CSV table of C-alpha atoms in Angstrom, one decimal:
chain,number,residue,atom,x,y,z
A,291,MET,CA,2.3,-1.2,-24.4
A,292,ALA,CA,1.2,-4.2,-22.3
A,293,LYS,CA,-2.2,-4.5,-20.7
A,294,VAL,CA,-2.3,-4.5,-16.8
A,295,LEU,CA,-5.2,-5.4,-14.5
A,296,VAL,CA,-4.9,-3.3,-11.3
A,297,THR,CA,-7.2,-4.2,-8.4
A,298,GLY,CA,-8.4,-1.6,-5.9
A,299,VAL,CA,-7.8,1.5,-8.1
A,300,SER,CA,-10.0,3.7,-5.9
A,301,GLY,CA,-7.6,3.2,-3.0
A,302,TYR,CA,-4.7,5.4,-2.1
A,303,ILE,CA,-1.9,3.1,-3.4
A,304,GLY,CA,-4.0,1.6,-6.3
A,305,CYS,CA,-4.8,5.0,-7.7
A,306,HIS,CA,-1.2,6.1,-7.7
A,307,VAL,CA,-0.1,2.8,-9.3
A,308,THR,CA,-2.7,3.3,-12.0
A,309,GLN,CA,-1.7,6.9,-12.7
A,310,HIS,CA,1.9,5.9,-12.9
A,311,LEU,CA,1.4,3.0,-15.2
A,312,LEU,CA,-0.8,5.0,-17.5
A,313,SER,CA,1.8,7.7,-17.6
A,314,LEU,CA,4.3,5.1,-18.8
A,315,GLY,CA,2.0,4.0,-21.6
A,316,TYR,CA,0.5,0.9,-20.2
A,317,ARG,CA,-3.2,0.1,-20.9
A,318,VAL,CA,-4.8,-0.4,-17.5
A,319,THR,CA,-8.1,-2.0,-16.4
A,320,GLY,CA,-8.8,-1.2,-12.8
A,321,THR,CA,-11.2,-2.9,-10.4
A,322,VAL,CA,-13.6,-1.0,-8.1
A,323,ARG,CA,-16.5,-2.0,-5.9
A,324,SER,CA,-19.2,0.0,-7.7
A,325,ALA,CA,-20.1,2.1,-10.8
A,326,ALA,CA,-20.1,5.2,-8.6
A,327,LYS,CA,-16.5,4.5,-7.5
A,328,ALA,CA,-15.6,4.0,-11.2
A,329,GLU,CA,-16.8,7.5,-12.0
A,330,GLN,CA,-15.0,9.0,-9.0
A,331,VAL,CA,-11.7,7.4,-10.1
A,332,ARG,CA,-12.1,8.8,-13.6
A,333,GLU,CA,-12.8,12.2,-12.2
A,334,SER,CA,-9.8,12.0,-9.8
A,335,LEU,CA,-7.4,11.0,-12.5
A,336,ALA,CA,-8.7,13.2,-15.3
A,337,GLY,CA,-6.5,16.2,-14.5
A,338,LEU,CA,-3.4,14.1,-14.0
A,339,LEU,CA,-3.5,12.3,-17.4
A,340,GLN,CA,-3.1,13.2,-21.0
A,341,PRO,CA,-6.1,12.5,-23.3
A,342,ALA,CA,-4.4,9.4,-24.8
A,343,GLN,CA,-3.6,8.1,-21.3
A,344,ARG,CA,-7.2,8.6,-20.2
A,345,GLU,CA,-8.3,6.5,-23.2
A,346,ASN,CA,-6.1,3.7,-21.9
A,347,LEU,CA,-8.0,3.3,-18.7
A,348,SER,CA,-10.9,0.8,-18.3
A,349,ILE,CA,-12.9,0.0,-15.2
A,350,ALA,CA,-14.3,-3.3,-14.1
A,351,ILE,CA,-16.7,-3.8,-11.1
A,352,VAL,CA,-15.8,-6.3,-8.4
A,353,ASP,CA,-18.1,-5.6,-5.6
A,354,ASP,CA,-16.6,-8.0,-3.0
A,355,ILE,CA,-13.1,-9.2,-3.4
A,356,ALA,CA,-13.5,-11.9,-0.7
A,357,VAL,CA,-16.1,-13.8,-2.7
A,358,GLU,CA,-15.0,-17.0,-4.5
A,359,GLY,CA,-14.5,-16.2,-8.2
A,360,ALA,CA,-14.8,-12.4,-7.6
A,361,PHE,CA,-12.1,-11.6,-10.2
A,362,ASP,CA,-13.1,-14.2,-12.8
A,363,SER,CA,-15.0,-11.9,-15.1
A,364,ALA,CA,-12.4,-9.2,-14.9
A,365,VAL,CA,-9.6,-11.6,-15.8
A,366,ARG,CA,-11.4,-13.7,-18.4
A,367,ASP,CA,-10.4,-12.8,-21.9
A,368,GLY,CA,-8.7,-9.6,-20.8
A,369,GLY,CA,-5.5,-10.3,-22.6
A,370,PHE,CA,-3.5,-9.1,-19.6
A,371,GLU,CA,0.2,-9.5,-19.5
A,372,PHE,CA,0.4,-8.4,-15.9
A,373,VAL,CA,-1.8,-8.2,-12.8
A,374,VAL,CA,-1.2,-5.8,-9.9
A,375,HIS,CA,-3.2,-6.6,-6.7
A,376,THR,CA,-3.4,-3.6,-4.4
A,377,ALA,CA,-6.9,-4.2,-3.0
A,378,SER,CA,-6.7,-5.0,0.7
A,379,PRO,CA,-8.2,-3.3,3.8
A,380,PHE,CA,-6.0,-1.1,6.0
A,381,THR,CA,-8.1,0.2,8.8
A,382,TYR,CA,-8.0,0.1,12.6
A,383,ALA,CA,-11.8,0.7,12.8
A,384,ILE,CA,-12.8,-3.0,12.9
A,385,GLN,CA,-15.3,-5.0,14.8
A,386,ASP,CA,-14.4,-8.5,13.7
A,387,PRO,CA,-10.7,-9.1,12.7
A,388,GLN,CA,-11.5,-12.2,10.8
A,389,ARG,CA,-14.3,-10.7,8.8
A,390,ASP,CA,-13.0,-7.2,8.4
A,391,LEU,CA,-9.3,-7.8,7.8
A,392,ILE,CA,-8.2,-11.5,7.5
A,393,ASP,CA,-10.8,-12.8,5.1
A,394,PRO,CA,-10.6,-9.8,2.6
A,395,ALA,CA,-6.8,-9.9,2.6
A,396,VAL,CA,-6.3,-13.6,2.2
A,397,ASN,CA,-9.3,-14.4,0.1
A,398,GLY,CA,-8.8,-11.4,-2.1
A,399,THR,CA,-5.2,-12.3,-2.8
A,400,THR,CA,-5.8,-16.0,-3.4
A,401,GLY,CA,-8.9,-15.2,-5.4
A,402,VAL,CA,-6.8,-13.1,-7.9
A,403,LEU,CA,-4.3,-16.0,-8.2
A,404,LYS,CA,-7.1,-18.5,-8.8
A,405,SER,CA,-8.8,-16.4,-11.4
A,406,VAL,CA,-5.5,-15.8,-13.3
A,407,LEU,CA,-4.7,-19.6,-13.1
A,408,LYS,CA,-8.1,-20.4,-14.6
A,409,HIS,CA,-8.6,-17.5,-17.0
A,410,GLY,CA,-5.4,-15.5,-17.4
A,411,GLN,CA,-3.4,-17.6,-19.8
A,412,SER,CA,-1.6,-14.5,-21.1
A,413,VAL,CA,-0.5,-13.3,-17.7
A,414,LYS,CA,3.3,-13.4,-17.1
A,415,ARG,CA,3.5,-11.9,-13.7
A,416,ILE,CA,1.4,-10.9,-10.7
A,417,VAL,CA,2.7,-8.1,-8.4
A,418,VAL,CA,1.0,-8.1,-4.9
A,419,THR,CA,1.1,-5.1,-2.6
A,420,SER,CA,2.1,-6.6,0.7
A,421,SER,CA,3.5,-4.7,3.6
A,422,MET,CA,6.3,-4.3,6.1
A,423,ALA,CA,3.6,-5.5,8.5
A,424,ALA,CA,4.3,-9.0,7.0
A,425,ILE,CA,8.0,-8.6,7.7
A,426,ARG,CA,8.4,-7.1,11.1
A,427,ASN,CA,10.2,-9.7,13.3
A,428,THR,CA,12.3,-9.9,16.4
A,429,PRO,CA,15.1,-10.9,16.3
A,430,THR,CA,15.8,-10.0,12.7
A,431,ALA,CA,17.3,-12.6,10.4
A,432,ASN,CA,19.9,-9.9,9.3
A,433,PRO,CA,21.6,-8.2,12.3
A,434,ASP,CA,21.6,-4.9,10.4
A,435,GLY,CA,17.8,-4.7,10.4
A,436,LEU,CA,14.6,-6.0,8.8
A,437,SER,CA,15.1,-7.7,5.5
A,438,GLU,CA,13.1,-9.8,3.0
A,439,LEU,CA,14.2,-12.9,5.0
A,440,ASP,CA,11.9,-11.9,7.9
A,441,TRP,CA,8.3,-12.8,8.5
A,442,ASN,CA,5.9,-11.5,11.1
A,443,ASN,CA,4.9,-14.9,12.5
A,444,ALA,CA,4.3,-13.3,15.9
A,445,ALA,CA,1.3,-11.5,14.6
A,446,ILE,CA,-0.2,-14.7,13.3
A,447,LYS,CA,0.4,-16.4,16.7
A,448,THR,CA,-1.2,-13.6,18.6
A,449,PHE,CA,-4.3,-13.7,16.3
A,450,ASN,CA,-4.6,-17.4,16.6
A,451,GLU,CA,-4.5,-17.1,20.4
A,452,MET,CA,-6.7,-14.0,20.9
A,453,GLY,CA,-9.1,-14.3,17.9
A,454,ALA,CA,-11.8,-11.6,18.0
A,455,GLU,CA,-10.0,-9.9,20.9
A,456,THR,CA,-6.9,-9.3,18.8
A,457,PRO,CA,-5.9,-5.6,18.8
A,458,ALA,CA,-6.5,-4.0,15.4
A,459,GLY,CA,-2.9,-3.2,14.6
A,460,ILE,CA,-1.8,-6.8,15.3
A,461,ALA,CA,-4.8,-8.1,13.3
A,462,TYR,CA,-3.8,-6.0,10.3
A,463,SER,CA,-0.2,-7.3,10.5
A,464,ALA,CA,-1.6,-10.9,10.7
A,465,SER,CA,-3.8,-10.2,7.7
A,466,LYS,CA,-0.9,-9.0,5.5
A,467,THR,CA,1.4,-11.9,6.7
A,468,LEU,CA,-1.2,-14.5,6.1
A,469,ALA,CA,-2.2,-13.1,2.7
A,470,GLU,CA,1.4,-12.9,1.5
A,471,LYS,CA,2.2,-16.4,2.7
A,472,ALA,CA,-0.9,-17.7,1.0
A,473,ALA,CA,0.3,-16.2,-2.3
A,474,TRP,CA,3.7,-17.8,-2.1
A,475,ASP,CA,2.1,-21.1,-1.1
A,476,PHE,CA,-0.3,-20.9,-4.0
A,477,LEU,CA,2.6,-20.8,-6.5
A,478,GLN,CA,4.3,-23.7,-4.8
A,479,GLU,CA,1.1,-25.8,-4.9
A,480,ASN,CA,0.0,-25.1,-8.4
A,481,LYS,CA,1.6,-25.2,-11.9
A,482,CYS,CA,1.5,-21.6,-12.8
A,483,ALA,CA,2.6,-20.0,-16.1
A,484,PHE,CA,3.1,-16.7,-14.2
A,485,ASP,CA,5.5,-15.7,-11.4
A,486,LEU,CA,5.0,-13.5,-8.4
A,487,VAL,CA,6.5,-10.4,-6.9
A,488,THR,CA,5.6,-8.7,-3.6
A,489,ILE,CA,6.2,-5.1,-2.7
A,490,ASN,CA,6.5,-4.5,1.0
A,491,PRO,CA,6.1,-0.8,2.0
A,492,PRO,CA,5.9,0.5,5.6
A,493,PHE,CA,3.8,3.5,6.5
A,494,VAL,CA,3.0,5.2,3.2
A,495,PHE,CA,2.7,9.0,3.0
A,496,GLY,CA,2.5,11.4,0.1
A,497,PRO,CA,-0.2,13.4,-1.7
A,498,PRO,CA,-3.5,11.6,-2.0
A,499,ILE,CA,-5.0,11.5,-5.6
A,500,HIS,CA,-7.7,8.9,-5.0
A,501,PRO,CA,-11.4,9.7,-4.4
A,502,CYS,CA,-11.8,11.1,-0.9
A,503,SER,CA,-14.5,13.7,-0.1
A,504,ALA,CA,-13.6,14.6,3.5
A,505,PRO,CA,-10.6,14.4,5.8
A,506,GLU,CA,-12.3,11.7,8.0
A,507,ASN,CA,-12.3,9.5,4.9
A,508,LEU,CA,-8.5,9.7,4.4
A,509,ASN,CA,-6.6,6.4,4.4
A,510,THR,CA,-5.1,5.5,7.7
A,511,SER,CA,-1.5,6.6,7.0
A,512,VAL,CA,-2.2,9.9,5.4
A,513,LYS,CA,-4.7,10.7,8.2
A,514,LEU,CA,-1.9,10.3,10.7
A,515,ILE,CA,-0.1,13.2,9.0
A,516,TRP,CA,-3.2,15.4,8.6
A,517,ASP,CA,-4.2,14.9,12.2
A,518,MET,CA,-0.8,15.9,13.4
A,519,TYR,CA,-1.0,19.0,11.2
A,520,ILE,CA,-4.4,20.1,12.5
A,521,GLY,CA,-3.6,19.3,16.1
A,522,ALA,CA,-6.1,16.4,16.4
A,523,ILE,CA,-3.2,14.4,17.9
A,524,LYS,CA,-2.3,16.0,21.2
A,525,GLU,CA,0.6,13.7,22.3
A,526,VAL,CA,2.9,11.7,20.2
A,527,ASN,CA,2.6,7.9,20.4
A,528,PRO,CA,5.9,7.1,22.2
A,529,VAL,CA,6.1,3.5,20.8
A,530,LEU,CA,5.0,4.2,17.2
A,531,ALA,CA,8.5,3.7,15.6
A,532,ALA,CA,8.6,2.2,12.1
A,533,GLY,CA,9.6,3.1,8.6
A,534,CYS,CA,8.0,5.1,5.9
A,535,VAL,CA,7.9,5.6,2.1
A,536,ASP,CA,6.3,8.0,-0.3
A,537,VAL,CA,3.4,6.7,-2.3
A,538,ARG,CA,4.9,7.8,-5.5
A,539,ASP,CA,7.9,5.6,-4.8
A,540,VAL,CA,5.6,2.7,-4.0
A,541,ALA,CA,3.9,3.2,-7.4
A,542,ARG,CA,7.3,3.4,-9.1
A,543,ALA,CA,8.3,0.1,-7.4
A,544,HIS,CA,5.3,-1.6,-8.7
A,545,ALA,CA,6.0,-0.5,-12.3
A,546,LEU,CA,9.6,-1.6,-12.0
A,547,ALA,CA,8.5,-4.9,-10.7
A,548,LEU,CA,6.5,-5.5,-13.9
A,549,SER,CA,9.3,-4.6,-16.3
A,550,ASN,CA,12.3,-6.2,-14.5
A,551,PRO,CA,12.8,-9.9,-15.4
A,552,GLU,CA,15.0,-10.4,-12.3
A,553,ALA,CA,12.3,-9.4,-9.9
A,554,GLY,CA,10.3,-12.6,-10.4
A,555,GLY,CA,9.9,-14.7,-7.3
A,556,GLN,CA,11.1,-12.1,-4.9
A,557,ARG,CA,9.9,-9.8,-2.1
A,558,PHE,CA,11.0,-6.1,-2.0
A,559,ILE,CA,11.2,-3.8,1.0
A,560,THR,CA,10.4,-0.3,-0.2
A,561,SER,CA,11.3,2.0,2.7
A,562,SER,CA,12.9,5.4,2.6
A,563,GLY,CA,13.8,5.7,6.3
A,564,PRO,CA,12.5,5.9,9.8
A,565,TYR,CA,9.1,7.3,10.9
A,566,THR,CA,8.1,8.5,14.3
A,567,GLN,CA,5.6,11.2,15.2
A,568,THR,CA,8.4,13.3,16.6
A,569,LEU,CA,10.1,13.3,13.2
A,570,VAL,CA,6.9,14.4,11.6
A,571,ARG,CA,6.5,17.1,14.2
A,572,GLN,CA,10.0,18.4,13.4
A,573,VAL,CA,9.1,18.7,9.7
A,574,LEU,CA,5.8,20.4,10.5
A,575,GLN,CA,7.4,22.9,12.9
A,576,LYS,CA,10.1,23.7,10.2
A,577,ARG,CA,7.8,23.9,7.1
A,578,PHE,CA,4.5,25.0,8.7
A,579,PRO,CA,5.6,27.2,11.6
A,580,GLY,CA,3.4,29.2,13.9
A,581,ARG,CA,1.1,26.3,14.8
A,582,SER,CA,0.8,24.2,17.9
A,583,TYR,CA,1.7,20.5,17.5
A,584,ALA,CA,1.6,17.4,19.6
A,585,THR,CA,3.8,17.2,22.7
A,586,GLY,CA,5.8,14.3,24.1
A,587,GLU,CA,8.8,12.3,23.1
A,588,MET,CA,9.6,8.9,21.8
A,589,ALA,CA,10.4,5.9,24.0
A,590,ALA,CA,11.1,3.6,21.0
A,591,VAL,CA,13.6,3.6,18.2
A,592,PRO,CA,12.7,2.3,14.7
A,593,VAL,CA,14.4,-0.9,13.5
A,594,PRO,CA,16.2,-0.2,10.3
A,595,GLU,CA,14.3,-1.4,7.2
A,596,LEU,CA,16.9,-2.5,4.6
A,597,ASN,CA,16.0,-1.3,1.1
A,598,LEU,CA,19.2,-2.3,-0.7
A,599,LYS,CA,17.5,-5.1,-2.6
A,600,SER,CA,15.0,-2.7,-4.1
A,601,LYS,CA,17.8,-0.5,-5.3
A,602,ARG,CA,20.0,-3.3,-6.6
A,603,VAL,CA,17.4,-5.5,-8.3
A,604,LEU,CA,14.5,-3.1,-9.1
A,605,GLY,CA,16.7,-0.1,-9.7
A,606,MET,CA,14.8,2.2,-7.4
A,607,GLY,CA,17.6,4.6,-6.9
A,608,GLU,CA,17.1,7.4,-4.3
A,609,TYR,CA,13.8,7.5,-2.4
A,610,ILE,CA,11.8,10.6,-1.7
A,611,GLY,CA,12.7,11.8,1.8
A,612,LEU,CA,10.3,12.2,4.8
A,613,GLU,CA,10.3,16.0,4.7
A,614,GLU,CA,9.3,16.2,1.0
A,615,SER,CA,6.7,13.5,1.5
A,616,ILE,CA,5.1,15.2,4.6
A,617,VAL,CA,5.1,18.6,3.0
A,618,ASP,CA,3.4,17.3,-0.2
A,619,THR,CA,0.9,15.4,1.9
A,620,VAL,CA,-0.2,18.4,3.9
A,621,ASN,CA,-0.3,20.7,0.9
A,622,ALA,CA,-2.4,18.2,-1.1
A,623,CYS,CA,-4.8,17.9,1.8
A,624,ILE,CA,-5.0,21.7,2.2
A,625,GLY,CA,-5.7,22.0,-1.6
A,626,ARG,CA,-8.5,19.4,-1.3
A,627,PHE,CA,-10.1,20.2,2.0
A,628,GLY,CA,-9.0,23.7,2.8
A,629,ASP,CA,-6.7,24.9,5.6
A,630,VAL,CA,-7.9,24.8,9.3
A,631,LYS,CA,-6.7,26.3,12.5
A,632,SER,CA,-4.8,24.1,14.9
A,633,LEU,CA,-7.1,22.3,17.4
A,634,LEU,CA,-4.4,22.7,20.1
């Protein structure tokens, strides 16, 4: 099978993408920030892979993805047919939006493209993990809901106006929008032998398999579910209305994007349906009864996120539903961290 470079394999999505590609027979080289992270990734994946699959995993160290030429050594002479770029920060715990979100997202993405252009002569396609945060737009180009025609230019405008005072959520959206735009611009401005695909998921839930030693270190989206389960969230956020998708479907979409010739040059929304904290509460009350959960009701309604293109072109088929995703997320966290009494 083909060789694939996957950036950010110690992350929530990157680890799932790596495990899925290895299960399909691909030979994967993953990038992490340190030798310690490399060992943690191997330990996390060991029980999920067959011996032959484990032998198909190599690790390369890239300690700072925002540095010029960061990926040169990983790409050089790697003989990769594909590159999957998942490495990008998703956190609301920031001090400087430019330094903590914008620069790593934009420079990391363009850095991968530059390295492949210089050293990756065998690379046919790059798949970038973008986000619905780069698509959210009002009014939508399609009256039925958000589609691949939409761009979140409002987040960029707000960041340009507010700078360091930009709220974290908007700064994150700006970082994903700017990074994806930079990727498409790069292909327009350079003569590339490879094409580009972006996968645009909304909130991503599902069982974590990446290195994570404590609940407080969970990635942002999974921590939202765990905090609802343990009662750390006391009232639902009345305006947090978006879409969601299971991480295993996100991994599947990346793999399909590699193997489907028609996917080249396209964006793909990968969304299974709406997400609100009241919907999560309903699932938790049904599947984990006898606990106290956050109170309050929603004041906003999620805008539909149209996933028809992912089904038609990528062949995604049916997505994992919210209930299954939430239950598997909670059970995986209980299995890793132990169960706890509700804080409410």
